[in-house]
PDB file of C-alpha atoms in Angstrom:
ATOM      1  CA  MET A   1      24.214  -7.373  26.161  1.00  0.00           C
ATOM      2  CA  THR A   2      23.062  -3.613  25.267  1.00  0.00           C
ATOM      3  CA  LYS A   3      24.461  -2.350  21.995  1.00  0.00           C
ATOM      4  CA  ARG A   4      25.910   1.334  22.048  1.00  0.00           C
ATOM      5  CA  PRO A   5      23.899   3.899  19.618  1.00  0.00           C
ATOM      6  CA  THR A   6      26.806   3.712  16.231  1.00  0.00           C
ATOM      7  CA  SER A   7      27.558   7.482  14.431  1.00  0.00           C
ATOM      8  CA  PHE A   8      25.846   8.051  11.177  1.00  0.00           C
ATOM      9  CA  THR A   9      26.962   8.236   8.341  1.00  0.00           C
ATOM     10  CA  LEU A  10      25.359  11.270   5.515  1.00  0.00           C
ATOM     11  CA  GLY A  11      27.239  12.048   2.583  1.00  0.00           C
ATOM     12  CA  GLY A  12      30.928  11.701   3.502  1.00  0.00           C
ATOM     13  CA  ARG A  13      30.843  12.684   6.769  1.00  0.00           C
ATOM     14  CA  THR A  14      30.712  11.256  10.574  1.00  0.00           C
ATOM     15  CA  TYR A  15      26.986  12.521  12.645  1.00  0.00           C
ATOM     16  CA  SER A  16      27.208  11.508  16.450  1.00  0.00           C
ATOM     17  CA  PRO A  17      23.556  10.271  17.823  1.00  0.00           C
ATOM     18  CA  ALA A  18      23.405  13.562  19.287  1.00  0.00           C
ATOM     19  CA  ALA A  19      24.194  15.151  15.933  1.00  0.00           C
ATOM     20  CA  SER A  20      21.801  12.545  14.500  1.00  0.00           C
ATOM     21  CA  LEU A  21      18.909  13.535  16.720  1.00  0.00           C
ATOM     22  CA  LEU A  22      19.329  17.422  16.424  1.00  0.00           C
ATOM     23  CA  LEU A  23      19.143  16.448  12.939  1.00  0.00           C
ATOM     24  CA  ALA A  24      15.545  14.208  13.222  1.00  0.00           C
ATOM     25  CA  THR A  25      14.099  15.955  15.546  1.00  0.00           C
ATOM     26  CA  PRO A  26      11.802  19.091  13.423  1.00  0.00           C
ATOM     27  CA  PHE A  27      11.171  15.514  11.635  1.00  0.00           C
ATOM     28  CA  ILE A  28      10.131  13.946  15.003  1.00  0.00           C
ATOM     29  CA  LEU A  29       8.116  17.427  16.046  1.00  0.00           C
ATOM     30  CA  VAL A  30       5.988  17.333  13.522  1.00  0.00           C
ATOM     31  CA  MET A  31       5.474  13.409  13.430  1.00  0.00           C
ATOM     32  CA  ILE A  32       4.013  13.756  16.306  1.00  0.00           C
ATOM     33  CA  LEU A  33       2.067  16.887  16.961  1.00  0.00           C
ATOM     34  CA  ALA A  34       0.675  15.725  13.587  1.00  0.00           C
ATOM     35  CA  PHE A  35       0.281  12.346  13.540  1.00  0.00           C
ATOM     36  CA  LEU A  36       0.723  10.674  16.954  1.00  0.00           C
ATOM     37  CA  LEU A  37      -1.355  13.606  19.424  1.00  0.00           C
ATOM     38  CA  PRO A  38      -4.148  13.195  16.613  1.00  0.00           C
ATOM     39  CA  LEU A  39      -4.550   9.799  17.159  1.00  0.00           C
ATOM     40  CA  PHE A  40      -4.347   9.570  20.544  1.00  0.00           C
ATOM     41  CA  THR A  41      -6.678  12.260  21.330  1.00  0.00           C
ATOM     42  CA  LEU A  42      -8.949  10.439  19.338  1.00  0.00           C
ATOM     43  CA  LEU A  43      -8.110   6.969  20.374  1.00  0.00           C
ATOM     44  CA  HIS A  44      -8.892   8.150  24.797  1.00  0.00           C
ATOM     45  CA  GLU A  45     -12.259   9.276  22.809  1.00  0.00           C
ATOM     46  CA  SER A  46     -13.367   5.919  21.969  1.00  0.00           C
ATOM     47  CA  LEU A  47     -12.682   4.013  24.968  1.00  0.00           C
ATOM     48  CA  SER A  48     -13.375   7.325  28.352  1.00  0.00           C
ATOM     49  CA  VAL A  49     -16.998   8.599  26.036  1.00  0.00           C
ATOM     50  CA  PRO A  50     -19.308   8.816  28.651  1.00  0.00           C
ATOM     51  CA  LYS A  51     -16.959   6.880  31.048  1.00  0.00           C
ATOM     52  CA  PHE A  52     -13.529   3.581  30.884  1.00  0.00           C
ATOM     53  CA  ASN A  53     -15.553   1.302  28.993  1.00  0.00           C
ATOM     54  CA  LEU A  54     -15.391  -0.993  25.270  1.00  0.00           C
ATOM     55  CA  ASP A  55     -18.026  -0.257  23.652  1.00  0.00           C
ATOM     56  CA  ASN A  56     -17.415   1.265  21.177  1.00  0.00           C
ATOM     57  CA  TYR A  57     -14.960  -1.508  19.614  1.00  0.00           C
ATOM     58  CA  ALA A  58     -17.388  -4.029  20.562  1.00  0.00           C
ATOM     59  CA  ARG A  59     -20.317  -1.741  18.371  1.00  0.00           C
ATOM     60  CA  VAL A  60     -17.807  -2.557  15.856  1.00  0.00           C
ATOM     61  CA  PHE A  61     -17.645  -6.445  16.063  1.00  0.00           C
ATOM     62  CA  ASP A  62     -20.705  -5.654  16.778  1.00  0.00           C
ATOM     63  CA  GLN A  63     -23.432  -4.632  13.703  1.00  0.00           C
ATOM     64  CA  GLU A  64     -23.292  -6.483  10.812  1.00  0.00           C
ATOM     65  CA  VAL A  65     -23.077  -3.801   8.099  1.00  0.00           C
ATOM     66  CA  TYR A  66     -19.797  -2.768   9.933  1.00  0.00           C
ATOM     67  CA  LEU A  67     -18.307  -6.674   9.761  1.00  0.00           C
ATOM     68  CA  ARG A  68     -18.847  -6.241   5.771  1.00  0.00           C
ATOM     69  CA  VAL A  69     -16.878  -3.680   5.667  1.00  0.00           C
ATOM     70  CA  MET A  70     -13.597  -4.450   7.409  1.00  0.00           C
ATOM     71  CA  LEU A  71     -14.363  -8.441   5.265  1.00  0.00           C
ATOM     72  CA  ARG A  72     -14.690  -5.486   2.316  1.00  0.00           C
ATOM     73  CA  THR A  73     -11.622  -3.605   2.169  1.00  0.00           C
ATOM     74  CA  LEU A  74      -9.995  -6.904   2.511  1.00  0.00           C
ATOM     75  CA  ARG A  75     -10.424  -8.525   0.732  1.00  0.00           C
ATOM     76  CA  ILE A  76     -10.120  -5.468  -1.835  1.00  0.00           C
ATOM     77  CA  SER A  77      -6.686  -4.285  -0.893  1.00  0.00           C
ATOM     78  CA  ALA A  78      -5.804  -8.094  -1.011  1.00  0.00           C
ATOM     79  CA  LEU A  79      -6.231  -8.736  -4.992  1.00  0.00           C
ATOM     80  CA  VAL A  80      -4.878  -5.038  -5.124  1.00  0.00           C
ATOM     81  CA  THR A  81      -1.590  -6.204  -3.901  1.00  0.00           C
ATOM     82  CA  ILE A  82      -2.792  -9.101  -5.508  1.00  0.00           C
ATOM     83  CA  ALA A  83      -2.799  -6.803  -9.166  1.00  0.00           C
ATOM     84  CA  ALA A  84      -0.193  -4.554  -8.226  1.00  0.00           C
ATOM     85  CA  LEU A  85       2.490  -8.520  -7.474  1.00  0.00           C
ATOM     86  CA  LEU A  86       1.731  -9.595 -10.599  1.00  0.00           C
ATOM     87  CA  LEU A  87       1.962  -6.445 -12.785  1.00  0.00           C
ATOM     88  CA  GLY A  88       5.146  -4.668 -10.832  1.00  0.00           C
ATOM     89  CA  TYR A  89       7.264  -8.161 -11.358  1.00  0.00           C
ATOM     90  CA  PRO A  90       7.678  -8.395 -14.757  1.00  0.00           C
ATOM     91  CA  LEU A  91       7.790  -4.447 -15.507  1.00  0.00           C
ATOM     92  CA  ALA A  92      10.729  -4.369 -12.155  1.00  0.00           C
ATOM     93  CA  TRP A  93      12.416  -7.375 -13.943  1.00  0.00           C
ATOM     94  CA  LEU A  94      12.672  -5.949 -17.492  1.00  0.00           C
ATOM     95  CA  ILE A  95      13.802  -2.140 -15.259  1.00  0.00           C
ATOM     96  CA  ALA A  96      16.835  -3.599 -13.273  1.00  0.00           C
ATOM     97  CA  ARG A  97      17.976  -6.218 -16.072  1.00  0.00           C
ATOM     98  CA  SER A  98      17.682  -3.065 -18.620  1.00  0.00           C
ATOM     99  CA  ARG A  99      20.217   0.047 -19.511  1.00  0.00           C
ATOM    100  CA  GLY A 100      20.752   3.907 -20.670  1.00  0.00           C
ATOM    101  CA  LEU A 101      18.132   5.618 -22.262  1.00  0.00           C
ATOM    102  CA  LEU A 102      15.390   2.613 -21.557  1.00  0.00           C
ATOM    103  CA  LEU A 103      16.018   2.730 -18.054  1.00  0.00           C
ATOM    104  CA  GLY A 104      15.574   6.209 -17.222  1.00  0.00           C
ATOM    105  CA  LEU A 105      12.368   5.790 -19.685  1.00  0.00           C
ATOM    106  CA  LEU A 106      11.000   3.059 -17.213  1.00  0.00           C
ATOM    107  CA  LEU A 107      11.552   4.797 -14.325  1.00  0.00           C
ATOM    108  CA  ILE A 108      10.150   8.002 -15.021  1.00  0.00           C
ATOM    109  CA  ALA A 109       7.186   5.339 -16.189  1.00  0.00           C
ATOM    110  CA  VAL A 110       6.627   4.809 -12.394  1.00  0.00           C
ATOM    111  CA  LEU A 111       7.715   7.448 -11.106  1.00  0.00           C
ATOM    112  CA  LEU A 112       5.580  10.475 -12.652  1.00  0.00           C
ATOM    113  CA  PRO A 113       3.182   8.657 -11.207  1.00  0.00           C
ATOM    114  CA  LEU A 114       4.087   8.880  -8.153  1.00  0.00           C
ATOM    115  CA  TRP A 115       4.660  12.932  -8.149  1.00  0.00           C
ATOM    116  CA  THR A 116       0.353  12.877 -10.162  1.00  0.00           C
ATOM    117  CA  SER A 117      -2.151  14.243  -7.342  1.00  0.00           C
ATOM    118  CA  VAL A 118      -3.774  10.659  -6.753  1.00  0.00           C
ATOM    119  CA  LEU A 119      -7.415  12.833  -7.656  1.00  0.00           C
ATOM    120  CA  VAL A 120      -5.910  13.732 -11.242  1.00  0.00           C
ATOM    121  CA  ARG A 121      -5.288   9.918 -11.191  1.00  0.00           C
ATOM    122  CA  THR A 122      -8.500   9.039 -10.256  1.00  0.00           C
ATOM    123  CA  TYR A 123     -10.344  10.888 -12.364  1.00  0.00           C
ATOM    124  CA  ALA A 124      -8.654   9.844 -15.508  1.00  0.00           C
ATOM    125  CA  TRP A 125     -10.026   6.615 -14.880  1.00  0.00           C
ATOM    126  CA  LEU A 126     -13.606   7.566 -13.928  1.00  0.00           C
ATOM    127  CA  VAL A 127     -12.797   9.448 -18.029  1.00  0.00           C
ATOM    128  CA  LEU A 128     -11.945   6.047 -18.854  1.00  0.00           C
ATOM    129  CA  LEU A 129     -14.607   3.905 -17.220  1.00  0.00           C
ATOM    130  CA  GLN A 130     -17.627   5.596 -17.345  1.00  0.00           C
ATOM    131  CA  ARG A 131     -20.246   4.311 -19.578  1.00  0.00           C
ATOM    132  CA  ASN A 132     -19.139   6.960 -21.955  1.00  0.00           C
ATOM    133  CA  GLY A 133     -15.389   6.465 -21.547  1.00  0.00           C
ATOM    134  CA  VAL A 134     -13.333   5.096 -23.526  1.00  0.00           C
ATOM    135  CA  VAL A 135     -13.259   1.642 -22.916  1.00  0.00           C
ATOM    136  CA  ASN A 136     -16.372   1.112 -24.421  1.00  0.00           C
ATOM    137  CA  GLN A 137     -15.679   2.908 -27.603  1.00  0.00           C
ATOM    138  CA  ILE A 138     -13.712   0.601 -28.202  1.00  0.00           C
ATOM    139  CA  LEU A 139     -15.396  -2.085 -27.311  1.00  0.00           C
ATOM    140  CA  THR A 140     -18.963  -1.264 -29.651  1.00  0.00           C
ATOM    141  CA  ALA A 141     -16.162  -0.184 -32.542  1.00  0.00           C
ATOM    142  CA  LEU A 142     -14.859  -3.750 -32.364  1.00  0.00           C
ATOM    143  CA  GLY A 143     -18.692  -5.255 -31.921  1.00  0.00           C
ATOM    144  CA  LEU A 144     -17.439  -6.813 -29.404  1.00  0.00           C
ATOM    145  CA  VAL A 145     -20.161  -5.244 -26.741  1.00  0.00           C
ATOM    146  CA  ASP A 146     -23.819  -4.407 -28.271  1.00  0.00           C
ATOM    147  CA  ALA A 147     -24.275  -1.731 -24.961  1.00  0.00           C
ATOM    148  CA  PRO A 148     -22.072   0.279 -23.010  1.00  0.00           C
ATOM    149  CA  VAL A 149     -20.510  -2.070 -20.295  1.00  0.00           C
ATOM    150  CA  GLN A 150     -20.570  -0.908 -16.157  1.00  0.00           C
ATOM    151  CA  PHE A 151     -17.444  -0.571 -15.314  1.00  0.00           C
ATOM    152  CA  LEU A 152     -17.917   2.202 -12.737  1.00  0.00           C
ATOM    153  CA  TYR A 153     -19.547   1.560  -9.604  1.00  0.00           C
ATOM    154  CA  THR A 154     -18.651  -1.690  -9.276  1.00  0.00           C
ATOM    155  CA  GLU A 155     -15.780  -3.433  -6.712  1.00  0.00           C
ATOM    156  CA  GLY A 156     -13.911  -3.885  -9.809  1.00  0.00           C
ATOM    157  CA  ALA A 157     -12.805  -0.954 -10.901  1.00  0.00           C
ATOM    158  CA  VAL A 158     -11.931  -0.004  -6.966  1.00  0.00           C
ATOM    159  CA  VAL A 159      -9.534  -2.879  -7.875  1.00  0.00           C
ATOM    160  CA  LEU A 160      -8.098  -1.843 -10.726  1.00  0.00           C
ATOM    161  CA  ALA A 161      -8.099   2.218 -10.535  1.00  0.00           C
ATOM    162  CA  MET A 162      -5.831   0.912  -6.696  1.00  0.00           C
ATOM    163  CA  SER A 163      -3.871  -0.554  -8.165  1.00  0.00           C
ATOM    164  CA  HIS A 164      -2.656   1.456 -11.050  1.00  0.00           C
ATOM    165  CA  VAL A 165      -2.559   4.343  -8.170  1.00  0.00           C
ATOM    166  CA  LEU A 166      -0.062   1.792  -6.033  1.00  0.00           C
ATOM    167  CA  LEU A 167       1.840   0.132  -8.230  1.00  0.00           C
ATOM    168  CA  PRO A 168       5.031   2.125  -8.299  1.00  0.00           C
ATOM    169  CA  PHE A 169       5.282   1.279  -4.735  1.00  0.00           C
ATOM    170  CA  MET A 170       5.770  -2.116  -5.344  1.00  0.00           C
ATOM    171  CA  VAL A 171       7.930  -2.157  -8.222  1.00  0.00           C
ATOM    172  CA  LEU A 172      10.738   0.585  -6.694  1.00  0.00           C
ATOM    173  CA  PRO A 173      11.480  -2.509  -4.261  1.00  0.00           C
ATOM    174  CA  LEU A 174      11.148  -5.168  -6.180  1.00  0.00           C
ATOM    175  CA  TYR A 175      13.617  -3.425  -8.719  1.00  0.00           C
ATOM    176  CA  ALA A 176      15.985  -2.417  -5.594  1.00  0.00           C
ATOM    177  CA  ALA A 177      16.036  -6.967  -4.664  1.00  0.00           C
ATOM    178  CA  LEU A 178      16.766  -7.831  -8.417  1.00  0.00           C
ATOM    179  CA  ARG A 179      18.985  -4.735  -9.262  1.00  0.00           C
ATOM    180  CA  GLY A 180      20.955  -6.429  -6.039  1.00  0.00           C
ATOM    181  CA  ILE A 181      21.488  -9.897  -7.717  1.00  0.00           C
ATOM    182  CA  PRO A 182      24.161 -10.298  -9.392  1.00  0.00           C
ATOM    183  CA  ASP A 183      23.939 -11.633 -13.246  1.00  0.00           C
ATOM    184  CA  ASP A 184      26.639 -13.948 -12.493  1.00  0.00           C
ATOM    185  CA  TYR A 185      23.729 -16.137 -10.679  1.00  0.00           C
ATOM    186  CA  MET A 186      22.103 -17.138 -13.693  1.00  0.00           C
ATOM    187  CA  ARG A 187      24.371 -17.176 -16.136  1.00  0.00           C
ATOM    188  CA  ALA A 188      26.043 -20.475 -12.968  1.00  0.00           C
ATOM    189  CA  ALA A 189      22.445 -21.586 -12.566  1.00  0.00           C
ATOM    190  CA  GLN A 190      22.517 -22.224 -17.407  1.00  0.00           C
ATOM    191  CA  VAL A 191      25.176 -22.707 -17.036  1.00  0.00           C
ATOM    192  CA  LEU A 192      25.012 -26.576 -14.306  1.00  0.00           C
ATOM    193  CA  GLY A 193      22.168 -27.753 -16.665  1.00  0.00           C
ATOM    194  CA  ALA A 194      18.285 -24.979 -15.610  1.00  0.00           C
ATOM    195  CA  GLY A 195      17.221 -24.197 -17.961  1.00  0.00           C
ATOM    196  CA  GLY A 196      15.747 -20.395 -17.889  1.00  0.00           C
ATOM    197  CA  PHE A 197      12.631 -20.621 -15.814  1.00  0.00           C
ATOM    198  CA  ALA A 198      13.794 -22.884 -13.560  1.00  0.00           C
ATOM    199  CA  ALA A 199      16.479 -20.683 -12.772  1.00  0.00           C
ATOM    200  CA  PHE A 200      14.490 -18.451 -12.023  1.00  0.00           C
ATOM    201  CA  ARG A 201      12.380 -19.924  -9.248  1.00  0.00           C
ATOM    202  CA  HIS A 202      15.537 -22.249  -7.631  1.00  0.00           C
ATOM    203  CA  VAL A 203      17.859 -18.470  -7.799  1.00  0.00           C
ATOM    204  CA  VAL A 204      16.057 -15.468  -8.314  1.00  0.00           C
ATOM    205  CA  LEU A 205      13.024 -15.878  -7.380  1.00  0.00           C
ATOM    206  CA  PRO A 206      14.618 -16.920  -3.547  1.00  0.00           C
ATOM    207  CA  LEU A 207      16.310 -13.811  -3.714  1.00  0.00           C
ATOM    208  CA  THR A 208      13.680 -11.415  -4.577  1.00  0.00           C
ATOM    209  CA  LEU A 209      10.781 -12.631  -1.540  1.00  0.00           C
ATOM    210  CA  PRO A 210      12.270  -9.939   0.893  1.00  0.00           C
ATOM    211  CA  GLY A 211      11.134  -7.523  -2.073  1.00  0.00           C
ATOM    212  CA  VAL A 212       7.672  -8.940  -2.558  1.00  0.00           C
ATOM    213  CA  ALA A 213       7.469  -8.626   0.737  1.00  0.00           C
ATOM    214  CA  SER A 214       8.101  -5.678   1.282  1.00  0.00           C
ATOM    215  CA  GLY A 215       6.833  -5.234  -1.538  1.00  0.00           C
ATOM    216  CA  CYS A 216       3.023  -6.287  -1.364  1.00  0.00           C
ATOM    217  CA  LEU A 217       3.220  -5.291   2.724  1.00  0.00           C
ATOM    218  CA  MET A 218       3.117  -1.624   1.733  1.00  0.00           C
ATOM    219  CA  VAL A 219       0.738  -1.896  -0.994  1.00  0.00           C
ATOM    220  CA  PHE A 220      -1.811  -3.630   1.474  1.00  0.00           C
ATOM    221  CA  LEU A 221      -1.452  -1.375   3.266  1.00  0.00           C
ATOM    222  CA  LEU A 222      -2.121   1.876   1.440  1.00  0.00           C
ATOM    223  CA  ALA A 223      -3.937   0.157   0.443  1.00  0.00           C
ATOM    224  CA  LEU A 224      -6.014  -0.727   3.996  1.00  0.00           C
ATOM    225  CA  GLY A 225      -7.070   3.332   4.526  1.00  0.00           C
ATOM    226  CA  PHE A 226      -6.835   3.549   0.761  1.00  0.00           C
ATOM    227  CA  PHE A 227      -9.966   7.163   0.798  1.00  0.00           C
ATOM    228  CA  VAL A 228     -10.096   8.599  -2.472  1.00  0.00           C
ATOM    229  CA  THR A 229     -10.333   5.826  -5.268  1.00  0.00           C
ATOM    230  CA  PRO A 230     -13.307   3.909  -3.971  1.00  0.00           C
ATOM    231  CA  ALA A 231     -14.748   7.509  -2.893  1.00  0.00           C
ATOM    232  CA  LEU A 232     -15.934   8.184  -6.821  1.00  0.00           C
ATOM    233  CA  VAL A 233     -14.625   4.609  -8.507  1.00  0.00           C
ATOM    234  CA  GLY A 234     -16.938   2.693  -6.294  1.00  0.00           C
ATOM    235  CA  GLY A 235     -20.442   2.919  -5.303  1.00  0.00           C
ATOM    236  CA  PRO A 236     -21.743   2.665  -1.534  1.00  0.00           C
ATOM    237  CA  GLN A 237     -21.703  -1.183  -2.620  1.00  0.00           C
ATOM    238  CA  GLN A 238     -17.886  -0.276  -2.504  1.00  0.00           C
ATOM    239  CA  MET A 239     -17.479   1.315   0.214  1.00  0.00           C
ATOM    240  CA  MET A 240     -14.021   1.160   2.692  1.00  0.00           C
ATOM    241  CA  LEU A 241     -12.577   1.119   6.188  1.00  0.00           C
ATOM    242  CA  ALA A 242     -11.702   5.439   4.276  1.00  0.00           C
ATOM    243  CA  THR A 243     -14.812   5.659   3.885  1.00  0.00           C
ATOM    244  CA  LEU A 244     -16.903   4.785   6.727  1.00  0.00           C
ATOM    245  CA  VAL A 245     -14.300   6.581   8.878  1.00  0.00           C
ATOM    246  CA  GLN A 246     -15.245  10.433   6.747  1.00  0.00           C
ATOM    247  CA  GLN A 247     -19.198   9.253   7.562  1.00  0.00           C
ATOM    248  CA  GLN A 248     -19.179   8.784  11.185  1.00  0.00           C
ATOM    249  CA  VAL A 249     -16.596  12.653  11.210  1.00  0.00           C
ATOM    250  CA  THR A 250     -17.911  14.471   8.740  1.00  0.00           C
ATOM    251  CA  GLU A 251     -22.220  13.364   8.521  1.00  0.00           C
ATOM    252  CA  LEU A 252     -23.080  11.715  11.471  1.00  0.00           C
ATOM    253  CA  LEU A 253     -20.705  13.304  13.866  1.00  0.00           C
ATOM    254  CA  ASP A 254     -20.295  10.328  16.454  1.00  0.00           C
ATOM    255  CA  TRP A 255     -16.410  10.217  16.633  1.00  0.00           C
ATOM    256  CA  PRO A 256     -15.934   8.104  19.664  1.00  0.00           C
ATOM    257  CA  PHE A 257     -16.922   5.431  17.782  1.00  0.00           C
ATOM    258  CA  SER A 258     -14.744   6.148  14.172  1.00  0.00           C
ATOM    259  CA  GLY A 259     -11.851   6.600  17.186  1.00  0.00           C
ATOM    260  CA  ALA A 260     -12.623   2.589  17.724  1.00  0.00           C
ATOM    261  CA  ILE A 261     -12.449   1.999  14.195  1.00  0.00           C
ATOM    262  CA  ILE A 262      -9.209   3.820  13.508  1.00  0.00           C
ATOM    263  CA  GLY A 263      -7.587   1.917  16.379  1.00  0.00           C
ATOM    264  CA  VAL A 264      -9.429  -1.059  15.314  1.00  0.00           C
ATOM    265  CA  LEU A 265      -7.660  -0.762  11.966  1.00  0.00           C
ATOM    266  CA  LEU A 266      -4.066  -0.224  13.983  1.00  0.00           C
ATOM    267  CA  ALA A 267      -4.256  -2.865  15.790  1.00  0.00           C
ATOM    268  CA  PHE A 268      -4.677  -4.668  12.807  1.00  0.00           C
ATOM    269  CA  VAL A 269      -1.625  -3.412  11.366  1.00  0.00           C
ATOM    270  CA  LEU A 270       0.571  -3.595  13.489  1.00  0.00           C
ATOM    271  CA  CYS A 271      -0.078  -7.191  14.296  1.00  0.00           C
ATOM    272  CA  LEU A 272       0.569  -7.794  10.861  1.00  0.00           C
ATOM    273  CA  VAL A 273       4.249  -6.073  10.652  1.00  0.00           C
ATOM    274  CA  LEU A 274       5.454  -7.477  12.594  1.00  0.00           C
ATOM    275  CA  ILE A 275       4.119 -10.912  12.032  1.00  0.00           C
ATOM    276  CA  PHE A 276       5.662 -10.004   8.767  1.00  0.00           C
ATOM    277  CA  ASN A 277       9.021  -8.873  10.459  1.00  0.00           C
ATOM    278  CA  ARG A 278       9.805 -12.352  12.637  1.00  0.00           C
ATOM    279  CA  LEU A 279       8.064 -14.415   9.202  1.00  0.00           C
ATOM    280  CA  ILE A 280      11.165 -12.377   6.890  1.00  0.00           C
ATOM    281  CA  ARG A 281      13.608  -9.579   8.718  1.00  0.00           C
ATOM    282  CA  LEU A 282      12.481  -6.656   6.490  1.00  0.00           C
ATOM    283  CA  ASP A 283      14.330  -4.621   8.498  1.00  0.00           C
ATOM    284  CA  ARG A 284      17.368  -5.874   7.093  1.00  0.00           C
ATOM    285  CA  PHE A 285      16.874  -6.314   4.411  1.00  0.00           C
ATOM    286  CA  VAL A 286      16.232  -2.181   4.673  1.00  0.00           C
ATOM    287  CA  GLY A 287      20.005  -2.635   5.639  1.00  0.00           C
ATOM    288  CA  GLN A 288      21.273  -3.916   2.723  1.00  0.00           C
ATOM    289  CA  VAL A 289      19.417  -2.115   0.324  1.00  0.00           C
TER     290      VAL A 289
END
C-alpha cells in the first residue's frame, strides 16, 4: 500500500505537503544548482571523454599510487572515527548527566568549535605541534626529550587534528541518544544487582548504539572528504583523496580523472550509508530524537 504524504507540524502550526514542498523549494534549488548539477557534470565528463568509456575509473585502480592514497584515506578516516568515539562518548555521558551551569558550559565547549573556522583550528595545531611549538617546549622543559620531536607532517598529527575538528559531530548524536535514556533504567539495573559497569554494558550501551552508529557514520564520511587539515598538518606522504582531487584539477587540469576519483568515492559512500541504514535503521533513530 502506498503511504500518502503526511502534513508537517512546526511551532504548533500544521503545513500541508504542498506548503512543505514550497518552504523547501529554496533549499532544493540551492542543492541542485550548487551541488547536484556540478557533480553530475563532473561525473559525465569522467565517462564521456573523448567518448563513453570507463578508462578513467580503470586508471584509479590500475595505478598503485592512487590505490595507496585511497587506502590511506580509508585508514585515516577509520582512525579518526575511533579516536572521536573514544573521546566523545565519555564527554557525551558527562554532558547528559550534567545540569544547570555545568551543562551550559559543556555544551558551549562542544558547539563553540563549530562556530570557528576549520582553518583557524588547524593553524592552532600547527602552532602547538611545530618543532618550536608549545608541545615540544613542554616536553623539553620537563626533560622528557633532548631535541624537538617531529610531530607535524605525520599521520599521527593528521589523525589528532582531524579528530579534534570532527569531535562535535560525534558528541552531539551520542548526547541525543544518552539524553533519551531515563535515569530510572540505571537505578533499576543496580537495584537488581548489576554493578555500575554491568548496568552500563547491558542497559545504556545497547540503547545508545544508534547514536554511536550515526556519529561514527557522520565522522567517517566527513573525514573521507577532508581537505584543509590533512593538507596543512600532513605532508606528501599523508596525501588523502581530497588533496589528490585538488591536485588533478588545479595542477594537472585533468577534470575527467578527478571526476572518476569523485565517482569512486561517491559510490563507496552510498554503499556505506545503505549498509548502515539497513543494519541499524538510522532513519528510525532520527525520527525518535
